[in-house]
XYZ file of C-alpha atoms in Angstrom:
589
model
C -30.109 18.896 0.695
C -29.141 21.759 -1.611
C -26.061 22.479 0.493
C -25.165 18.814 0.457
C -25.396 18.671 -3.315
C -23.263 21.818 -3.593
C -20.581 20.208 -1.445
C -20.692 17.048 -3.556
C -20.554 19.170 -6.702
C -17.505 21.047 -5.399
C -15.749 17.782 -4.605
C -16.601 16.351 -8.020
C -15.380 19.448 -9.888
C -12.173 19.499 -7.829
C -11.575 15.827 -8.591
C -12.335 16.399 -12.269
C -9.613 19.063 -12.336
C -7.012 17.482 -10.056
C -7.151 13.911 -11.359
C -6.452 14.798 -15.024
C -3.771 17.214 -13.809
C -2.158 14.360 -11.863
C -2.423 11.993 -14.848
C -1.358 14.316 -17.656
C 0.999 16.761 -15.896
C 2.380 15.548 -12.566
C 2.864 11.864 -13.477
C 4.739 12.570 -16.752
C 6.868 15.134 -14.888
C 7.756 12.551 -12.242
C 8.593 10.005 -14.939
C 10.910 12.499 -16.639
C 12.591 13.258 -13.320
C 13.159 9.556 -12.653
C 14.548 9.112 -16.172
C 16.895 12.040 -15.616
C 18.055 10.470 -12.342
C 18.841 7.178 -14.057
C 20.694 8.987 -16.846
C 22.668 11.026 -14.324
C 23.528 7.901 -12.400
C 24.824 6.056 -15.479
C 27.131 8.998 -16.254
C 28.514 9.118 -12.719
C 29.007 5.472 -11.765
C 32.700 5.975 -11.052
C 31.950 9.025 -8.889
C 29.332 7.096 -6.916
C 31.701 4.190 -6.327
C 34.327 6.595 -5.012
C 31.743 8.239 -2.758
C 30.565 4.874 -1.462
C 34.145 4.021 -0.502
C 34.578 7.327 1.315
C 31.233 7.777 3.088
C 31.331 9.891 6.206
C 33.993 8.708 8.652
C 34.189 5.215 7.211
C 36.900 5.988 4.663
C 39.670 5.511 7.204
C 38.599 1.948 7.892
C 38.237 0.716 4.332
C 40.972 -1.774 3.578
C 39.207 -4.399 1.500
C 40.701 -5.442 -1.803
C 38.424 -8.334 -2.719
C 34.803 -8.538 -1.593
C 34.718 -11.978 0.046
C 31.215 -13.453 0.127
C 29.318 -16.251 1.826
C 26.425 -17.926 0.024
C 22.927 -17.673 1.529
C 20.685 -20.610 0.644
C 17.285 -21.641 1.999
C 13.834 -22.535 0.734
C 12.872 -18.864 1.189
C 16.065 -17.004 0.224
C 19.007 -17.125 -2.166
C 21.983 -14.799 -2.441
C 25.075 -13.909 -0.461
C 26.437 -11.655 2.259
C 29.652 -9.673 2.198
C 32.287 -10.183 4.890
C 32.966 -6.453 4.578
C 30.726 -5.044 7.308
C 28.768 -8.346 7.262
C 26.420 -6.642 4.800
C 23.344 -8.538 3.635
C 23.178 -6.987 0.197
C 22.433 -9.719 -2.351
C 19.106 -11.403 -1.801
C 16.346 -12.986 -3.849
C 12.956 -14.115 -2.531
C 12.490 -17.689 -3.757
C 8.823 -17.963 -2.789
C 7.735 -15.030 -4.958
C 7.925 -14.765 -8.752
C 8.789 -11.427 -10.320
C 5.711 -11.523 -12.566
C 2.934 -14.008 -13.325
C 4.665 -14.856 -16.614
C 8.200 -14.525 -15.195
C 9.052 -17.302 -12.705
C 12.384 -15.781 -11.698
C 12.521 -14.901 -7.975
C 11.970 -11.324 -6.822
C 15.269 -9.423 -6.727
C 15.240 -7.772 -3.317
C 18.573 -6.563 -1.914
C 21.269 -5.122 -4.191
C 25.014 -4.637 -3.384
C 26.448 -1.193 -2.695
C 27.802 0.511 -5.797
C 25.225 -1.058 -8.117
C 22.138 0.685 -9.477
C 19.301 0.770 -6.915
C 21.638 -0.428 -4.141
C 19.681 -1.715 -1.127
C 21.308 -3.437 1.853
C 21.371 -3.944 5.636
C 24.294 -4.275 8.038
C 25.270 -4.359 11.700
C 28.444 -3.064 13.374
C 30.082 -1.596 16.459
C 31.634 1.732 17.379
C 34.066 2.466 20.212
C 33.663 5.564 22.373
C 35.818 7.329 24.972
C 39.538 6.932 25.672
C 39.707 3.129 25.862
C 40.285 0.621 23.029
C 38.983 2.128 19.803
C 39.394 -0.490 17.055
C 35.835 -1.836 16.681
C 34.276 -3.392 13.537
C 32.378 -0.607 11.798
C 30.381 -0.814 8.597
C 33.474 -1.311 6.438
C 35.394 -3.697 8.715
C 36.806 -6.871 7.158
C 35.696 -9.935 9.094
C 37.603 -13.233 8.973
C 35.715 -16.473 8.335
C 36.324 -18.926 11.197
C 33.912 -21.724 10.301
C 31.176 -22.487 7.810
C 31.177 -21.683 4.125
C 27.438 -21.519 3.415
C 24.699 -19.854 5.473
C 21.552 -22.001 5.660
C 18.892 -22.636 8.342
C 20.966 -25.662 9.417
C 24.492 -24.252 9.053
C 25.407 -20.923 10.689
C 28.724 -19.205 10.002
C 31.239 -17.931 12.540
C 33.326 -14.791 11.893
C 36.016 -12.961 13.821
C 37.386 -9.433 14.019
C 40.546 -8.711 16.039
C 41.176 -5.089 16.833
C 44.708 -3.764 17.060
C 44.267 -2.588 20.655
C 42.854 -5.585 22.487
C 39.204 -6.000 21.406
C 38.217 -9.378 19.918
C 34.767 -9.847 18.337
C 33.389 -13.270 17.436
C 30.153 -13.163 15.440
C 27.840 -16.098 14.713
C 25.283 -15.424 11.973
C 22.314 -17.798 11.739
C 19.209 -17.884 9.545
C 15.761 -19.283 10.296
C 13.445 -20.983 7.792
C 12.000 -17.642 6.686
C 13.571 -14.150 6.679
C 15.242 -13.555 10.053
C 19.029 -13.348 10.440
C 20.483 -13.435 13.980
C 23.854 -11.806 14.742
C 25.181 -13.253 18.029
C 28.344 -11.503 19.197
C 30.859 -12.448 21.900
C 33.255 -9.572 22.706
C 36.445 -9.946 24.709
C 38.467 -7.065 26.083
C 42.061 -8.325 26.330
C 43.438 -4.838 26.958
C 44.215 -3.172 30.281
C 41.619 -0.412 29.771
C 37.838 -0.257 29.951
C 36.132 -0.226 26.548
C 32.941 1.727 25.824
C 31.000 0.209 22.891
C 27.776 0.966 21.070
C 26.087 -1.339 18.612
C 24.713 0.332 15.533
C 22.920 -0.954 12.443
C 21.314 0.482 9.348
C 19.328 -0.185 6.184
C 20.284 1.863 3.117
C 18.657 2.347 -0.266
C 19.821 4.455 -3.220
C 16.799 6.192 -4.730
C 13.209 4.997 -4.823
C 12.304 1.398 -5.701
C 12.480 0.654 -9.449
C 9.522 -0.586 -11.500
C 7.434 -2.599 -10.868
C 7.830 -1.675 -7.180
C 7.442 2.119 -7.614
C 5.604 3.790 -4.669
C 1.815 4.299 -4.751
C 0.104 7.270 -3.123
C -2.404 5.358 -0.993
C 0.282 3.264 0.671
C 3.171 3.986 3.040
C 6.485 3.037 1.435
C 9.790 4.342 2.757
C 11.625 4.610 6.110
C 9.735 3.142 9.037
C 10.439 2.033 12.581
C 9.192 1.530 16.112
C 11.202 2.862 19.058
C 9.806 1.702 22.366
C 6.163 1.645 21.328
C 6.270 4.773 19.131
C 5.837 4.315 15.385
C 7.809 6.720 13.179
C 7.669 6.730 9.379
C 7.851 8.860 6.244
C 7.039 8.185 2.622
C 9.840 8.283 0.063
C 8.353 11.259 -1.737
C 7.545 13.250 1.394
C 11.244 13.594 2.299
C 13.799 16.155 1.122
C 17.596 15.798 1.258
C 18.781 16.617 4.764
C 15.536 15.532 6.471
C 16.095 13.533 9.675
C 13.732 12.013 12.232
C 14.858 10.380 15.482
C 13.287 8.832 18.574
C 14.722 7.279 21.762
C 13.340 4.417 23.809
C 13.740 0.784 24.864
C 13.812 -1.784 22.062
C 12.070 -1.556 18.720
C 13.254 -1.831 15.115
C 14.147 0.390 12.149
C 13.854 -0.332 8.444
C 12.809 0.607 4.927
C 9.609 -0.903 3.571
C 7.984 -1.380 0.193
C 4.449 -2.553 -0.474
C 5.200 -6.234 0.017
C 8.845 -6.444 1.241
C 10.933 -4.908 4.015
C 14.502 -4.837 5.323
C 14.808 -3.979 9.019
C 17.502 -3.942 11.716
C 16.417 -5.104 15.166
C 18.382 -4.520 18.403
C 18.235 -6.475 21.630
C 14.750 -5.515 22.851
C 15.989 -4.757 26.373
C 18.486 -2.095 25.257
C 18.042 1.664 25.144
C 18.356 2.849 21.555
C 18.074 5.949 19.416
C 16.330 5.185 16.137
C 16.763 7.547 13.216
C 16.001 7.765 9.510
C 17.172 10.359 7.000
C 17.543 11.249 3.333
C 21.135 11.904 2.299
C 21.528 14.176 -0.743
C 23.935 13.011 -3.446
C 24.857 13.924 -7.022
C 23.070 10.827 -8.283
C 20.034 9.255 -6.583
C 19.636 10.368 -2.978
C 20.183 7.737 -0.267
C 17.516 6.737 2.240
C 18.910 5.466 5.545
C 17.131 3.995 8.565
C 18.902 2.590 11.610
C 19.650 2.710 15.317
C 22.486 3.095 17.807
C 22.422 1.611 21.319
C 23.457 3.266 24.550
C 27.152 2.567 25.337
C 28.085 -0.695 27.054
C 31.094 -0.762 29.409
C 33.506 -3.696 29.098
C 36.295 -3.824 31.678
C 39.761 -5.342 31.195
C 39.557 -9.131 30.830
C 35.745 -9.090 30.676
C 33.529 -10.780 28.068
C 30.226 -9.486 26.717
C 27.589 -11.546 24.918
C 24.824 -9.784 22.985
C 22.747 -10.292 19.858
C 20.784 -8.365 17.243
C 18.755 -9.318 14.202
C 18.130 -8.339 10.590
C 14.823 -9.052 8.839
C 14.901 -9.152 5.049
C 11.907 -10.524 3.195
C 8.170 -10.620 2.617
C 5.743 -8.860 4.986
C 3.507 -11.853 5.638
C 1.277 -10.764 8.502
C 1.219 -14.125 10.271
C 5.016 -14.291 10.114
C 5.471 -10.734 11.421
C 3.102 -11.489 14.292
C 4.990 -14.713 15.086
C 8.254 -12.780 15.305
C 6.541 -10.161 17.444
C 5.247 -12.694 19.964
C 8.136 -15.175 20.024
C 11.056 -12.723 19.800
C 9.370 -9.861 21.657
C 9.843 -7.394 18.773
C 7.714 -4.350 19.571
C 4.758 -3.801 17.172
C 6.488 -5.628 14.332
C 3.286 -6.165 12.362
C 3.032 -2.374 11.964
C 5.375 -2.920 9.019
C 2.094 -3.488 7.163
C 0.333 -0.201 6.420
C -3.017 -0.764 8.138
C -3.978 2.892 7.678
C -5.878 5.255 9.938
C -8.750 2.788 10.229
C -6.491 0.004 11.542
C -9.206 -1.091 13.977
C -11.244 -2.069 10.896
C -8.541 -3.214 8.466
C -7.091 -5.761 10.906
C -10.414 -7.631 11.431
C -11.039 -7.472 7.674
C -7.629 -9.002 7.026
C -8.269 -11.802 9.514
C -11.690 -12.535 7.991
C -10.389 -12.471 4.405
C -7.752 -15.068 5.157
C -10.093 -17.214 7.194
C -12.630 -17.317 4.356
C -10.021 -17.803 1.638
C -9.090 -21.106 3.285
C -12.693 -22.312 3.141
C -13.682 -20.868 -0.244
C -10.596 -21.835 -2.204
C -9.087 -18.448 -2.941
C -8.756 -14.824 -1.955
C -11.008 -13.739 -4.855
C -14.035 -15.604 -3.510
C -13.159 -14.378 -0.012
C -13.385 -10.778 -1.313
C -16.904 -11.449 -2.606
C -17.943 -13.118 0.654
C -16.556 -10.376 2.931
C -18.311 -7.722 0.838
C -21.617 -9.572 1.337
C -21.007 -9.841 5.100
C -20.244 -6.121 5.377
C -23.394 -5.357 3.378
C -25.415 -7.495 5.808
C -23.823 -5.761 8.791
C -24.872 -2.357 7.471
C -28.212 -3.470 6.056
C -30.332 -1.475 8.562
C -28.441 1.760 7.847
C -28.417 1.217 4.090
C -32.089 0.277 4.176
C -32.987 3.605 5.807
C -30.893 5.458 3.254
C -32.499 3.738 0.281
C -36.043 4.157 1.675
C -35.342 7.878 2.047
C -33.997 8.028 -1.524
C -37.109 6.247 -2.795
C -39.367 8.773 -1.063
C -37.294 11.613 -2.446
C -37.602 10.199 -5.928
C -41.387 9.976 -5.527
C -41.428 13.687 -4.643
C -39.468 14.735 -7.734
C -42.552 15.696 -9.828
C -43.964 17.844 -7.006
C -40.591 19.464 -6.371
C -40.224 20.251 -10.073
C -43.687 21.803 -10.075
C -42.685 24.059 -7.137
C -39.477 25.127 -8.902
C -41.388 26.039 -12.047
C -44.124 27.867 -10.134
C -41.683 29.976 -8.089
C -38.891 30.167 -10.629
C -38.278 33.875 -9.944
C -38.579 33.653 -6.153
C -35.860 31.378 -4.819
C -36.690 32.054 -1.163
C -40.356 31.117 -1.618
C -39.268 28.112 -3.672
C -37.099 26.863 -0.817
C -39.864 27.469 1.748
C -42.374 25.468 -0.295
C -39.954 22.582 -0.755
C -39.288 22.462 3.015
C -43.048 22.502 3.630
C -43.407 19.620 1.177
C -40.793 17.627 3.105
C -42.720 18.258 6.331
C -46.090 17.262 4.853
C -44.698 14.056 3.375
C -42.536 13.346 6.483
C -39.361 13.091 4.436
C -35.919 14.026 5.773
C -33.617 14.811 2.813
C -30.542 14.133 4.971
C -31.761 10.698 6.034
C -30.396 9.251 2.818
C -26.982 10.849 3.279
C -26.069 10.295 6.938
C -26.222 6.462 6.951
C -24.010 6.399 3.870
C -21.496 8.739 5.520
C -21.130 6.271 8.400
C -20.365 3.492 5.919
C -17.605 5.356 4.055
C -14.782 4.601 6.585
C -15.860 0.953 6.721
C -15.744 0.428 2.967
C -12.540 2.438 2.665
C -10.943 0.181 5.278
C -11.961 -2.894 3.278
C -10.506 -1.288 0.146
C -7.265 -0.556 2.047
C -7.060 -4.146 3.280
C -7.345 -5.496 -0.243
C -4.682 -3.095 -1.459
C -1.991 -3.975 1.091
C -2.468 -7.710 1.428
C 0.468 -9.715 0.078
C -1.689 -12.814 -0.242
C -3.650 -11.217 -3.118
C -0.439 -11.031 -5.201
C -0.400 -13.425 -8.182
C -3.705 -14.991 -7.125
C -6.109 -15.808 -10.005
C -9.834 -15.197 -10.310
C -12.250 -17.145 -12.545
C -12.028 -15.904 -16.116
C -9.093 -13.972 -17.487
C -7.602 -12.550 -14.251
C -4.353 -14.304 -13.321
C -3.153 -11.759 -10.740
C -5.614 -9.992 -8.454
C -2.919 -7.509 -7.388
C -2.295 -6.315 -10.996
C -4.577 -4.322 -13.335
C -7.030 -6.125 -15.603
C -4.814 -7.227 -18.541
C -7.549 -6.972 -21.189
C -8.152 -3.881 -23.313
C -11.221 -2.461 -24.963
C -9.035 -1.301 -27.870
C -8.515 -4.840 -29.208
C -12.003 -5.973 -28.173
C -10.598 -7.695 -25.096
C -8.270 -9.936 -27.075
C -10.519 -10.760 -30.022
C -8.394 -8.638 -32.384
C -4.842 -9.996 -32.928
C -2.756 -7.063 -31.713
C -1.495 -5.615 -28.438
C -2.510 -1.959 -27.889
C -0.390 -1.541 -24.730
C 2.377 0.210 -26.674
C 0.070 2.818 -28.187
C 0.258 6.358 -26.761
C -2.704 7.313 -24.552
C -4.725 4.224 -25.552
C -2.084 1.936 -24.084
C -1.542 4.146 -21.058
C -4.165 6.394 -19.467
C -6.992 4.866 -21.520
C -5.902 1.229 -21.142
C -9.296 0.068 -19.911
C -10.050 -3.595 -19.294
C -13.279 -5.554 -19.000
C -13.643 -5.390 -15.198
C -13.237 -1.577 -15.022
C -15.943 -1.295 -17.694
C -18.225 -3.606 -15.679
C -17.536 -1.433 -12.632
C -18.468 1.688 -14.622
C -21.702 0.085 -15.801
C -22.699 -0.877 -12.250
C -21.912 2.650 -11.074
C -24.122 4.099 -13.820
C -26.981 1.729 -12.951
C -26.723 2.612 -9.272
C -26.817 6.326 -10.092
C -29.926 5.797 -12.200
C -31.771 4.643 -9.076
C -30.972 7.829 -7.143
C -33.030 11.049 -7.264
C -31.513 13.271 -9.980
C -29.962 16.615 -8.967
C -32.291 19.571 -9.630
C -29.678 21.500 -11.609
C -29.118 20.453 -15.245
C -25.373 21.045 -15.022
C -25.154 18.897 -11.903
C -27.063 16.170 -13.725
C -24.540 16.232 -16.566
C -21.599 16.081 -14.156
C -23.072 13.172 -12.209
C -23.888 11.373 -15.453
C -20.240 11.730 -16.488
C -18.848 10.350 -13.199
C -19.068 6.626 -14.151
C -16.831 7.313 -17.163
C -14.354 9.241 -14.999
C -14.159 6.490 -12.380
C -13.785 3.830 -15.056
C -10.646 5.601 -16.304
C -9.356 6.264 -12.765
C -9.797 2.676 -11.555
C -8.552 0.979 -14.746
C -4.888 0.889 -13.558
C -5.860 -0.281 -10.063
C -5.421 -3.880 -8.899
C -8.058 -6.164 -10.426
C -9.060 -7.386 -6.964
C -10.017 -3.848 -5.966
C -12.011 -3.259 -9.161
C -13.832 -6.591 -8.715
C -14.659 -5.612 -5.135
C -15.969 -2.222 -6.278
C -18.117 -3.722 -9.064
C -19.495 -6.438 -6.765
C -20.265 -3.894 -4.041
C -22.114 -1.736 -6.596
C -24.058 -4.764 -7.837
C -25.208 -5.667 -4.323
C -26.203 -2.028 -3.696
C -28.224 -1.996 -6.919
C -30.145 -5.136 -5.902
C -30.875 -3.791 -2.429
C -31.863 -0.336 -3.637
C -34.028 -1.654 -6.494
C -36.031 -3.960 -4.207
C -36.618 -1.165 -1.700
C -37.680 1.327 -4.375
C -40.149 -1.133 -5.911
C -41.635 -1.708 -2.465
C -42.066 2.060 -2.144
C -43.900 2.120 -5.467
C -41.163 4.018 -7.314
C -40.707 3.306 -11.001
C -37.015 3.259 -11.885
C -35.284 3.843 -15.189
C -34.753 0.095 -15.417
C -38.507 -0.455 -15.209
C -39.030 2.154 -17.915
C -36.426 0.475 -20.113
C -38.060 -2.954 -19.641
C -41.454 -1.490 -20.545
C -40.043 -0.051 -23.753
C -38.605 -3.429 -24.685
C -41.933 -5.117 -23.983
C -43.819 -2.534 -26.016
C -41.458 -2.987 -28.940
C -41.808 -6.758 -28.642
C -45.612 -6.449 -28.618
C -45.596 -4.202 -31.674
C -43.328 -6.599 -33.533
C -45.550 -9.604 -32.740
C -48.696 -7.748 -33.817
C -47.087 -6.946 -37.156
């Protein structure tokens, strides 16, 4: 048990050093770096525009003067696409408000050349000695029919090469977030054409606030090639980094916590998927895309093929529908299920099942936590019984330590003998809890990634379970008429709401039921932990903090009942006795 406590102590001390270092040193440094990037970008807008027009080998094909656009309009989406490269680069998500108090739709895709540019496009490249004029990423397409892209009205475009290739492209949109690019290619030349389809998603820099990346979650380039998942976080990549994979079918994209843009080839085609980080003078550019194996098109022949672009919200049921109906390989892996995916997926299913019956995701969180507690009741029961026995032995153990204070070896021998006489295993309280850690972490992960928790209220003052508790202890949770959010430190690192404080209280009460560490310094450190975790969890999503507090509360009830059955007097019992004694003295007076 001593070794176990030393390990815990080492972890606690490391966390106590690293967490403040992250908060007070690394995070401000990252904020300064992002501010410097924005400043550098504003000074070099003209340079970036020139670079965008001359990227790689595309400069030779740029001949657009006016960016002709087609409106995109549906219940789910609003925006436009550019006929230059058929780029989808102006998109808003109508079903999702930017903030609880801001009903404007989420701004998702942003045109090239603007700050935080983010777009997807699909094109062709010609290979070999045959016809070479194919519509690349900067090709100007001609509108043949349709003037507004909706789920009921597709548009038809055309590109005529100067050496015999004719491309007709029909772009359609479903009721949600899937665009289909159906191409008919004619080779009117006297030579065989060799063509490869290629598509990409591009983003300049990391997502802006409030979509900035979070360490527990994968955000950045992602894709599946064949059945192989490849991904990297934004901040784990350096300029020049590239990752590629070859296989049959799949998809490539760039994902945020709740939204994703992805390019999807014909699932029967051999592709090479690749993502990279391109270094630039301003914000670096993240790129994720694919290129297909060449297709041969003889003189006078016609080829029909299609590809897709997904641009929207990562609703799990929708991703799974696309996966099953369109045959898109492992498309629901766009959601970061984590290393314990075999647990997070069932949790997700159960949360959404219960939310339908209980009237909200908040009540579903409480119910799932209770069910998980019931599932692990036998293990937790053994752990708490062992803790109760250990707490009963504390006076005897203290007597041994005092008696053999100068003989540590004899002290340890006597304590082991005491365990054997009383039939107590000090590790019995630790091992069952260790088995539960992955399970509860998986539940925590599920709550963090689920889109359905966004902007969902909870009884009381919480209007958005995916955002931090909006109250603050520094204005007495709204009783004082001022907003402390703008104050340094108090409005930032120490912006602590009511639910984080409740979580800290439950953590303290749960600790009070456990056997205290033998070392005084360890006791002080463990006593300080509830305050540390209150500060750490304050900026977390309210739904996660509510889950943590509720889980602690259930653990306290279970542990208290077990300890009373074992005849152990807890600090709570002592506190109640003191109150009763004071009440008796007052009444006698």
